Coordinates of C-alpha atoms and ligand atoms in Angstrom, one line a residue:
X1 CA -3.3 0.8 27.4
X2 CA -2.8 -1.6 24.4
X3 CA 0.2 0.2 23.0
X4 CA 0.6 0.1 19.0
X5 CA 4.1 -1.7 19.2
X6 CA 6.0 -3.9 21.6
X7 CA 9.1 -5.3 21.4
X8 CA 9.2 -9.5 21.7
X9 CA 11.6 -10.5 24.7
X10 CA 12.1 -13.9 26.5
X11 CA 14.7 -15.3 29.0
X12 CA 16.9 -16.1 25.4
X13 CA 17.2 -12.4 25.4
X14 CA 17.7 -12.3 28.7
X15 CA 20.3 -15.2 29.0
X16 CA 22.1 -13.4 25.8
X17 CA 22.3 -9.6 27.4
X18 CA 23.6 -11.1 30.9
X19 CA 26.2 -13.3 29.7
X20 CA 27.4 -9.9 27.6
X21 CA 27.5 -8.1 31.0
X22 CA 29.0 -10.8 33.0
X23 CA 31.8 -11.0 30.1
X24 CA 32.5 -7.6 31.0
X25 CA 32.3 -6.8 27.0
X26 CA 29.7 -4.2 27.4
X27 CA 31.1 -1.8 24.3
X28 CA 31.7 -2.2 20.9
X29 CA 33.9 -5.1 20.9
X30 CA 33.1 -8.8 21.8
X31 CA 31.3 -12.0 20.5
X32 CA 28.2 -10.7 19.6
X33 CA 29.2 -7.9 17.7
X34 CA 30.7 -10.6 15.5
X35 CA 27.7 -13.2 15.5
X36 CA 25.2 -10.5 14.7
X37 CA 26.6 -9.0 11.7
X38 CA 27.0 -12.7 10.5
X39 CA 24.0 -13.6 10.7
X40 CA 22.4 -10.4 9.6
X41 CA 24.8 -11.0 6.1
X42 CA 23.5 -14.4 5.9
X43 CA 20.0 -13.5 6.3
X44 CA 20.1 -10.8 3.9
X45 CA 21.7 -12.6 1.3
X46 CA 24.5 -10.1 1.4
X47 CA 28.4 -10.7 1.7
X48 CA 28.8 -7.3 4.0
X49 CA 27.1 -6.0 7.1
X50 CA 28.3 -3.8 9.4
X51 CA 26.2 -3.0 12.8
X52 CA 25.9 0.8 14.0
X53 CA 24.5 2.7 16.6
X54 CA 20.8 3.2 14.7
X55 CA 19.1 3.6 11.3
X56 CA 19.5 7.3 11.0
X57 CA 23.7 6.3 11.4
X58 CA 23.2 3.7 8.9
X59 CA 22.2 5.8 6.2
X60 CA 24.3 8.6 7.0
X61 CA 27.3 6.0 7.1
X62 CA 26.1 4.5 3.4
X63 CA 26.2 8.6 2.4
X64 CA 29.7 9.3 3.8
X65 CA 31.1 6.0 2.3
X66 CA 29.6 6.6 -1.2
X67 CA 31.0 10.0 -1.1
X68 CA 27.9 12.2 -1.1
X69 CA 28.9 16.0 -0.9
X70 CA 27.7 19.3 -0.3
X71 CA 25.3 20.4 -2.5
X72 CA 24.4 17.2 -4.2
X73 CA 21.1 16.2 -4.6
X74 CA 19.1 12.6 -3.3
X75 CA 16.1 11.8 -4.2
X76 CA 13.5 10.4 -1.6
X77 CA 10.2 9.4 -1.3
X78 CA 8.0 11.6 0.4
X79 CA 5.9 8.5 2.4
X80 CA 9.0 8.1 5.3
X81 CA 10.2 9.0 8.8
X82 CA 12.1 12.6 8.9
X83 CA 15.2 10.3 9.3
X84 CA 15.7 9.8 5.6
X85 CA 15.9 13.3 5.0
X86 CA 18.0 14.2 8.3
X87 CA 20.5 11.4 7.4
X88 CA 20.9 12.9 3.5
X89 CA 20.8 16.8 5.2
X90 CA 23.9 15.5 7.7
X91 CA 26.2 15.2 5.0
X92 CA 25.3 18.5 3.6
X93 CA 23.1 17.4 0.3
X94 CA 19.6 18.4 -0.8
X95 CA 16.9 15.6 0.1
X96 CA 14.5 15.9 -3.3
X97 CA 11.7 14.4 -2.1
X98 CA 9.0 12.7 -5.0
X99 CA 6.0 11.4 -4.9
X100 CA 5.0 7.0 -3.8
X101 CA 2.9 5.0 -5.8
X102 CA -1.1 4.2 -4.7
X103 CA 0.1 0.7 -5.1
X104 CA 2.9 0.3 -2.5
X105 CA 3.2 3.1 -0.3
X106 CA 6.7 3.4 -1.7
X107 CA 8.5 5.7 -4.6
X108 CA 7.3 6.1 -7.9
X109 CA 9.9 4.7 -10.5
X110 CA 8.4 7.9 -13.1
X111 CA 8.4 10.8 -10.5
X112 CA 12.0 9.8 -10.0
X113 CA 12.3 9.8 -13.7
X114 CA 11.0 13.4 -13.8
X115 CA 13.0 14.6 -10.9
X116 CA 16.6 13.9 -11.8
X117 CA 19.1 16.8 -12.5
X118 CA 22.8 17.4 -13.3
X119 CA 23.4 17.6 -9.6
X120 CA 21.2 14.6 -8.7
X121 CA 23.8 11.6 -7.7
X122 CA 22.0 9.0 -5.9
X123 CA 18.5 7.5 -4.4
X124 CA 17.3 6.1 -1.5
X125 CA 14.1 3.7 -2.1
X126 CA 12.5 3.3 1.1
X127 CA 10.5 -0.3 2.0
X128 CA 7.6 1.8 3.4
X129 CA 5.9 0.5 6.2
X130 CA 7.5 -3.3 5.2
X131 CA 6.2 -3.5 1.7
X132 CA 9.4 -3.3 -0.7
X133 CA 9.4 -0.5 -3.3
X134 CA 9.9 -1.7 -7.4
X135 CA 13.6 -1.7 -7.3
X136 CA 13.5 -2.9 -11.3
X137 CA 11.7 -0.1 -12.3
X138 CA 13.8 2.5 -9.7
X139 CA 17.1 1.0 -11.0
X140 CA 16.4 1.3 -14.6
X141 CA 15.5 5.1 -14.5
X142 CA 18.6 5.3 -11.8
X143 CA 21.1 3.3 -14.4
X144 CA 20.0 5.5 -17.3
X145 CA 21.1 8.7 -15.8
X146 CA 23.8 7.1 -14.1
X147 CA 23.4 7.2 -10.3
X148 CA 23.8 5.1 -7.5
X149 CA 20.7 3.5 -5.5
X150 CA 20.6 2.4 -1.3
X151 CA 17.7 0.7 0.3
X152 CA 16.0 2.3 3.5
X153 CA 14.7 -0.9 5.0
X154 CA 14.6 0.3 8.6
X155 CA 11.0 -1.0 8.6
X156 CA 11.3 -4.1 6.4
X157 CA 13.3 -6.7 7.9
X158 CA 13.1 -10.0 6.0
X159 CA 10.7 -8.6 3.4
X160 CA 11.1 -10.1 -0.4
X161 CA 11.0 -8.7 -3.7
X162 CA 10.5 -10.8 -6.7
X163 CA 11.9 -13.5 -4.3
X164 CA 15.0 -11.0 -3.2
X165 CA 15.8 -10.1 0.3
X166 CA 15.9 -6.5 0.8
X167 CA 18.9 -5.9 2.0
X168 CA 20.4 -7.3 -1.5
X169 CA 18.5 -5.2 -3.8
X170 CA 20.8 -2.2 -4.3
X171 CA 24.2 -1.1 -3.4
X172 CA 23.5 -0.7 0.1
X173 CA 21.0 -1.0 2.5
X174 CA 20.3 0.6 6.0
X175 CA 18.2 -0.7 8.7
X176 CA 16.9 0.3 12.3
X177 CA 16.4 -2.0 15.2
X178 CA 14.6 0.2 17.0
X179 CA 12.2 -0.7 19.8
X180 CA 9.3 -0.7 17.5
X181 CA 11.0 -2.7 14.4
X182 CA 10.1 -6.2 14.0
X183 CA 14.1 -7.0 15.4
X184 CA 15.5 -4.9 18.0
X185 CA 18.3 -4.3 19.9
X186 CA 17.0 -1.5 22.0
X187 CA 18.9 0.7 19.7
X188 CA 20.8 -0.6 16.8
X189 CA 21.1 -1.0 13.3
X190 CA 23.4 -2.0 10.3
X191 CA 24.5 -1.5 6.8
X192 CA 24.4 -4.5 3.9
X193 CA 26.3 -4.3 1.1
X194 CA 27.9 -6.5 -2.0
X195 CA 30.9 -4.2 -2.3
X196 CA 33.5 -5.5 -0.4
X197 CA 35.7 -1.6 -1.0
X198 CA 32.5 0.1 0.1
X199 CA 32.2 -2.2 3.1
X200 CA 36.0 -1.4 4.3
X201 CA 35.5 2.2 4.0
X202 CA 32.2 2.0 6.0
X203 CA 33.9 -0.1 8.7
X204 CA 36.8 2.9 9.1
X205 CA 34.3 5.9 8.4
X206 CA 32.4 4.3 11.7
X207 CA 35.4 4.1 13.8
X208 CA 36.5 7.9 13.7
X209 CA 38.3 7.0 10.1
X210 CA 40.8 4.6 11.1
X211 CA 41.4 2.1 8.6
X212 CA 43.1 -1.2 8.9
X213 CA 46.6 0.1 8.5
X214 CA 46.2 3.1 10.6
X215 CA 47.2 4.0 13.6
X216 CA 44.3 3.8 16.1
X217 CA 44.9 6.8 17.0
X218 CA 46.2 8.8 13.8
X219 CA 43.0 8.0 11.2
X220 CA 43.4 8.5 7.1
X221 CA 39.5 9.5 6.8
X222 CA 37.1 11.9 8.3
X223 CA 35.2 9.4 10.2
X224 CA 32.5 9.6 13.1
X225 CA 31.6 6.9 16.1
X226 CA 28.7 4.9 14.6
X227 CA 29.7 2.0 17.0
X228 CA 27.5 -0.1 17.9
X229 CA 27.7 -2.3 21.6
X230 CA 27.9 -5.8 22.2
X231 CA 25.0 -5.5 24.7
X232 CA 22.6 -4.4 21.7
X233 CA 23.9 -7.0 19.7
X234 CA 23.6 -9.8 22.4
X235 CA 19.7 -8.4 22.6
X236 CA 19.5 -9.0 18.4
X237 CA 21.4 -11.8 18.2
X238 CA 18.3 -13.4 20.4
X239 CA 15.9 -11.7 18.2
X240 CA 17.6 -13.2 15.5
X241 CA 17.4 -16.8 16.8
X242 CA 13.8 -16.6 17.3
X243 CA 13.6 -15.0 14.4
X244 CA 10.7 -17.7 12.6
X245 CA 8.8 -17.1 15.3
X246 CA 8.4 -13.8 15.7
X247 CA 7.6 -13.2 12.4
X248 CA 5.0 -16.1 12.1
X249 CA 3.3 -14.2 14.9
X250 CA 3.3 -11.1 13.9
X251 CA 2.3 -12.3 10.2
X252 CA -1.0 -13.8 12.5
X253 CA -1.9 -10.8 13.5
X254 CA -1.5 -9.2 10.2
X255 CA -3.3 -11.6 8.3
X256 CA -6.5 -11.4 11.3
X257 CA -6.9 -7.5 10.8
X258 CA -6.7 -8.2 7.1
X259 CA -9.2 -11.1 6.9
X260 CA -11.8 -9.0 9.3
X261 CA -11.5 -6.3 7.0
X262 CA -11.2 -7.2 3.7
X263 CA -14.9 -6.1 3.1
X264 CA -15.3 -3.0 5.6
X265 CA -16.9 -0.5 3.9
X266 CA -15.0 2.4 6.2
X267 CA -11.6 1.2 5.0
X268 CA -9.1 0.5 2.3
X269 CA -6.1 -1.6 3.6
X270 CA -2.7 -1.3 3.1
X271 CA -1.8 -2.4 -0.7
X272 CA 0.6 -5.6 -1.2
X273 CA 2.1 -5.9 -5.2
X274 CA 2.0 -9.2 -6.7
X275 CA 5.5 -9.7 -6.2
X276 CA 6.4 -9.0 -2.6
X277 CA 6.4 -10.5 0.3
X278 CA 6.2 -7.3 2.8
X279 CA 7.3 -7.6 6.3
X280 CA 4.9 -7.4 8.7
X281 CA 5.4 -4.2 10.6
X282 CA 3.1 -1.8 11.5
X283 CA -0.2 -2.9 9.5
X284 CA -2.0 0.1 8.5
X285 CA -5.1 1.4 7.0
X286 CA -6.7 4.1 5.3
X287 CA -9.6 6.3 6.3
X288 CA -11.3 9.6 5.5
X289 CA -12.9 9.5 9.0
X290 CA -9.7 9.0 11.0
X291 CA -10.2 11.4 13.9
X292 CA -13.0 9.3 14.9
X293 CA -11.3 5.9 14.3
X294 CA -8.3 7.3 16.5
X295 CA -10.8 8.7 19.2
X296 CA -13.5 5.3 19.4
X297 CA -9.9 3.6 19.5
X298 CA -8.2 6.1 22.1
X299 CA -11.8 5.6 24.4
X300 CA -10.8 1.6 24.2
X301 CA -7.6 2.0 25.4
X302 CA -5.9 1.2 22.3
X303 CA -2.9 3.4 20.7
X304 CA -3.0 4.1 17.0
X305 CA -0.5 5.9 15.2
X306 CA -1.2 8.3 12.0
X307 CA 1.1 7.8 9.0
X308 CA 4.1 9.7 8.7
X309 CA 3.5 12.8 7.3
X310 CA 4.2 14.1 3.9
X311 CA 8.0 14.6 4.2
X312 CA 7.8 17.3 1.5
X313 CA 6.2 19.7 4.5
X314 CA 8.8 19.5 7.2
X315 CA 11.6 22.0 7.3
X316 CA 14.9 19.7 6.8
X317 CA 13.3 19.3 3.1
X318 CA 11.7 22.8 3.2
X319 CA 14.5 24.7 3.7
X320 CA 16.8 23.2 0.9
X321 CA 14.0 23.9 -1.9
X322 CA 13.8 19.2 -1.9
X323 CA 10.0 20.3 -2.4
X324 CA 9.7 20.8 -5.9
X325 CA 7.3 17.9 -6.8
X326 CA 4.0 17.4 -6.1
X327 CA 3.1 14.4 -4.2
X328 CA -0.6 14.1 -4.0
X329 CA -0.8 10.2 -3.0
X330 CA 1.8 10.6 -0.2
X331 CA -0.3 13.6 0.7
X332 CA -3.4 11.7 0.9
X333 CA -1.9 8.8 2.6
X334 CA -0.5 11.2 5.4
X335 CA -4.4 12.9 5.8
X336 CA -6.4 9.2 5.7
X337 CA -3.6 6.7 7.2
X338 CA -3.3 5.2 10.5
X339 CA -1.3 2.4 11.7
X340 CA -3.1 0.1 14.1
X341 CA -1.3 -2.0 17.1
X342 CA 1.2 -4.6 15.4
X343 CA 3.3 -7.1 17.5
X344 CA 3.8 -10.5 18.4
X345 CA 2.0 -11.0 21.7
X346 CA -0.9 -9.3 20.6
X347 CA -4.0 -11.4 21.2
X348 CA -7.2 -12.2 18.8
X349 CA -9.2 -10.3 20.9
X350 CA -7.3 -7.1 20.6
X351 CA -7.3 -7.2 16.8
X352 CA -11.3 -7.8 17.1
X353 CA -11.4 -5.0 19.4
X354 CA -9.9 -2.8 17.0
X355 CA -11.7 -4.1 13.8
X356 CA -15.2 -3.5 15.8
X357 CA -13.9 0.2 16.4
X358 CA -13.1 0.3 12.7
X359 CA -16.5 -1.0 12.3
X360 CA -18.6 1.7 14.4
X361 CA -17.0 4.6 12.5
X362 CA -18.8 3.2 9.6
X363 CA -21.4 1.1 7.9
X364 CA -22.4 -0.1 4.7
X365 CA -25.0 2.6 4.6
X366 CA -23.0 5.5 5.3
X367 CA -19.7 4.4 3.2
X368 CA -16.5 6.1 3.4
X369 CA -14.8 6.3 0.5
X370 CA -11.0 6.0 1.5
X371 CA -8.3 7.7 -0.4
X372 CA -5.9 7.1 -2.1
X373 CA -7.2 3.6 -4.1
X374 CA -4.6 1.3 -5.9
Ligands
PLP1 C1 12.1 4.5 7.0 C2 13.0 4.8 8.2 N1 14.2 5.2 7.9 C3 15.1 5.4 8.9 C4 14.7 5.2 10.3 C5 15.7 5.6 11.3 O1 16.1 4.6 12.2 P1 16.5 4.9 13.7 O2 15.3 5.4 14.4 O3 17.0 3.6 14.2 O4 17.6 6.0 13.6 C6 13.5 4.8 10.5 C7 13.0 4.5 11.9 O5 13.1 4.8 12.9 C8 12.5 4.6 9.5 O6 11.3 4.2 9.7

């Protein structure tokens, strides 16, 4: 089975995650710990970052630190995993979940505008599916009513607005290294930040609360363990160092299923703005006949994965009353989309296997018209 996502490893990797175990620093302390959050600073342009167990963490850890409380409101975008909403529910506030523009998958600057209330504090733009979300226009709306902004970029290593790295964009930013994201560390992720206050409260709130000057073992905050180990961070610091490489490959097979489809009748692809330069994650598509897309794909062997569905639907939104707004692209986009196979080693002739299943489901004479259009 040609799965839809596979992580990139080599004896670098290897070579990295044994010398970690033969050190005998296998927890949350030792070399790589250091080196990855380093590099991941450097990379993202930011002065702060702060590895922790996984994305979800990360964005709960940005909540706690920023002082998010019970009963506040967060506005999301509705086009994103369940973890953006689970992370702002773990803290005890109301995940208000708007609608994503047609032309980047990711939240519209004007829903947010019409969703803001006297409890609303803060927003989390997500970079859906690698492509950046309009920070200027999401900042200005956020600044006029005076609330704070974070970045969900679990999905969008490296990516680039307006020639920004996400990561920088806000005043925090949360990303996964999940198996499936284009770095890994089996596990893993981190926070980025410019505020150095922020950033020391983060590093205590992940250690069970115990700042600098504490005791280890008598904490001045409410903290949690959102530790990440040195083992993980041996894996990314590899991931990291071929990190030109495994994007240039997975931008090849990007820009394959994008130049083989750029005139399918049967399909409209996944939108990229003028000014960004998405990651290249999972590279999706949209179609209004994709039960028979995923089942000519499933009879080849070849995974597919639908679009995350409309998080305004699922019950850790639900049950808070965070459905309020209608979101009929997000809607659309979670009825039509589907996310092809999308990593480094995949070869040529997987991606024209999948484009000739894309092409069977539909011809020029019998077009199907895919919603929603940019
Ligand atoms: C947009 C988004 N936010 C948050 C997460 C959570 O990351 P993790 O699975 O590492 O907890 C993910 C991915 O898994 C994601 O895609």
């Amino acid at each position: 089975v040609i799965t839809i996502s596979r992580p990139s490893i080599t004896s670098l990797e290897e070579e990295y995650v044994v010398d970690a175990v033969r050190s005998g620093w296998v927890s949350s302390h030792g070399p790589y710990v250091e080196r990855f959050e380093a590099m991941w600073g450097w990379l993202c342009g930011e002065t702060e970052a702060i590895s922790v167990t996984n994305g979800t963490a990360a964005l709960q850890l940005l909540l706690m630190g920023l002082g998010v409380r019970a009963g506040d409101e967060v506005v999301v975008p509705s086009l994103t995993y369940v973890a953006t909403a689970n992370a702002v529910r773990s803290v005890g506030a109301v995940p208000v979940v708007v609608d994503v523009q047609p032309q980047t998958w990711c939240m519209d600057a004007d829903a947010l505008d019409a969703a803001v209330t006297s409890r609303t504090v803060g927003v989390i733009a997500v970079h859906a599916y690698g492509h950046p979300a309009d920070m200027d226009r999401i900042d200005a709306v956020a600044r006029r009513a005076s609330l704070w902004v974070i970045e969900d970029a679990a999905e969008a290593h490296l990516a680039r607005y307006k020639d920004r790295a996400v990561g920088a964009l806000a005043g925090g930013a949360a990303f996964s290294f999940y198996g499936n994201k284009i770095f890994s560390g089996g596990e893993g992720g981190a926070v980025t930040t410019g505020d150095r206050r922020l950033a020391e409260r983060m590093r205590a709130l992940r250690n069970q609360g115990v700042r600098s000057h504490d005791d280890r073992f008598a904490p001045s905050l409410v903290g949690s363990n959102f530790r990440l180990s040195n083992l993980a961070c041996a894996l990314l610091c590899a991931q990291l160092e071929r990190r030109d490489d495994i994007v240039e490959q997975r931008t090849r097979v990007v820009r394959a299923y994008r130049a083989a489809l750029a005139s399918a009748p049967s399909v409209t692809l996944q939108p990229t703005a003028d000014w960004a330069t998405p990651a290249p994650w999972l590279f999706s598509v949209c179609t209004e006949r994709r039960w028979m897309l995923e089942d000519t794909l499933d009879r080849d062997g070849i995974e597919s994965r639908r679009l995350f569905p409309a998080l305004s639907g699922l019950v850790a939104v639900r049950e808070v009353g965070g459905n309020r707004h209608p979101t009929p692209v997000s809607d659309a986009l979670a009825l039509t989309g589907l996310s092809l196979p999308t990593y480094p080693d995949l070869s040529d002739e997987v991606v024209e296997r999948v484009v000739a299943a894309i092409a069977s489901v539909a011809t020029d004479a019998d077009p199907v018209l895919a919603a929603p259009r940019a």
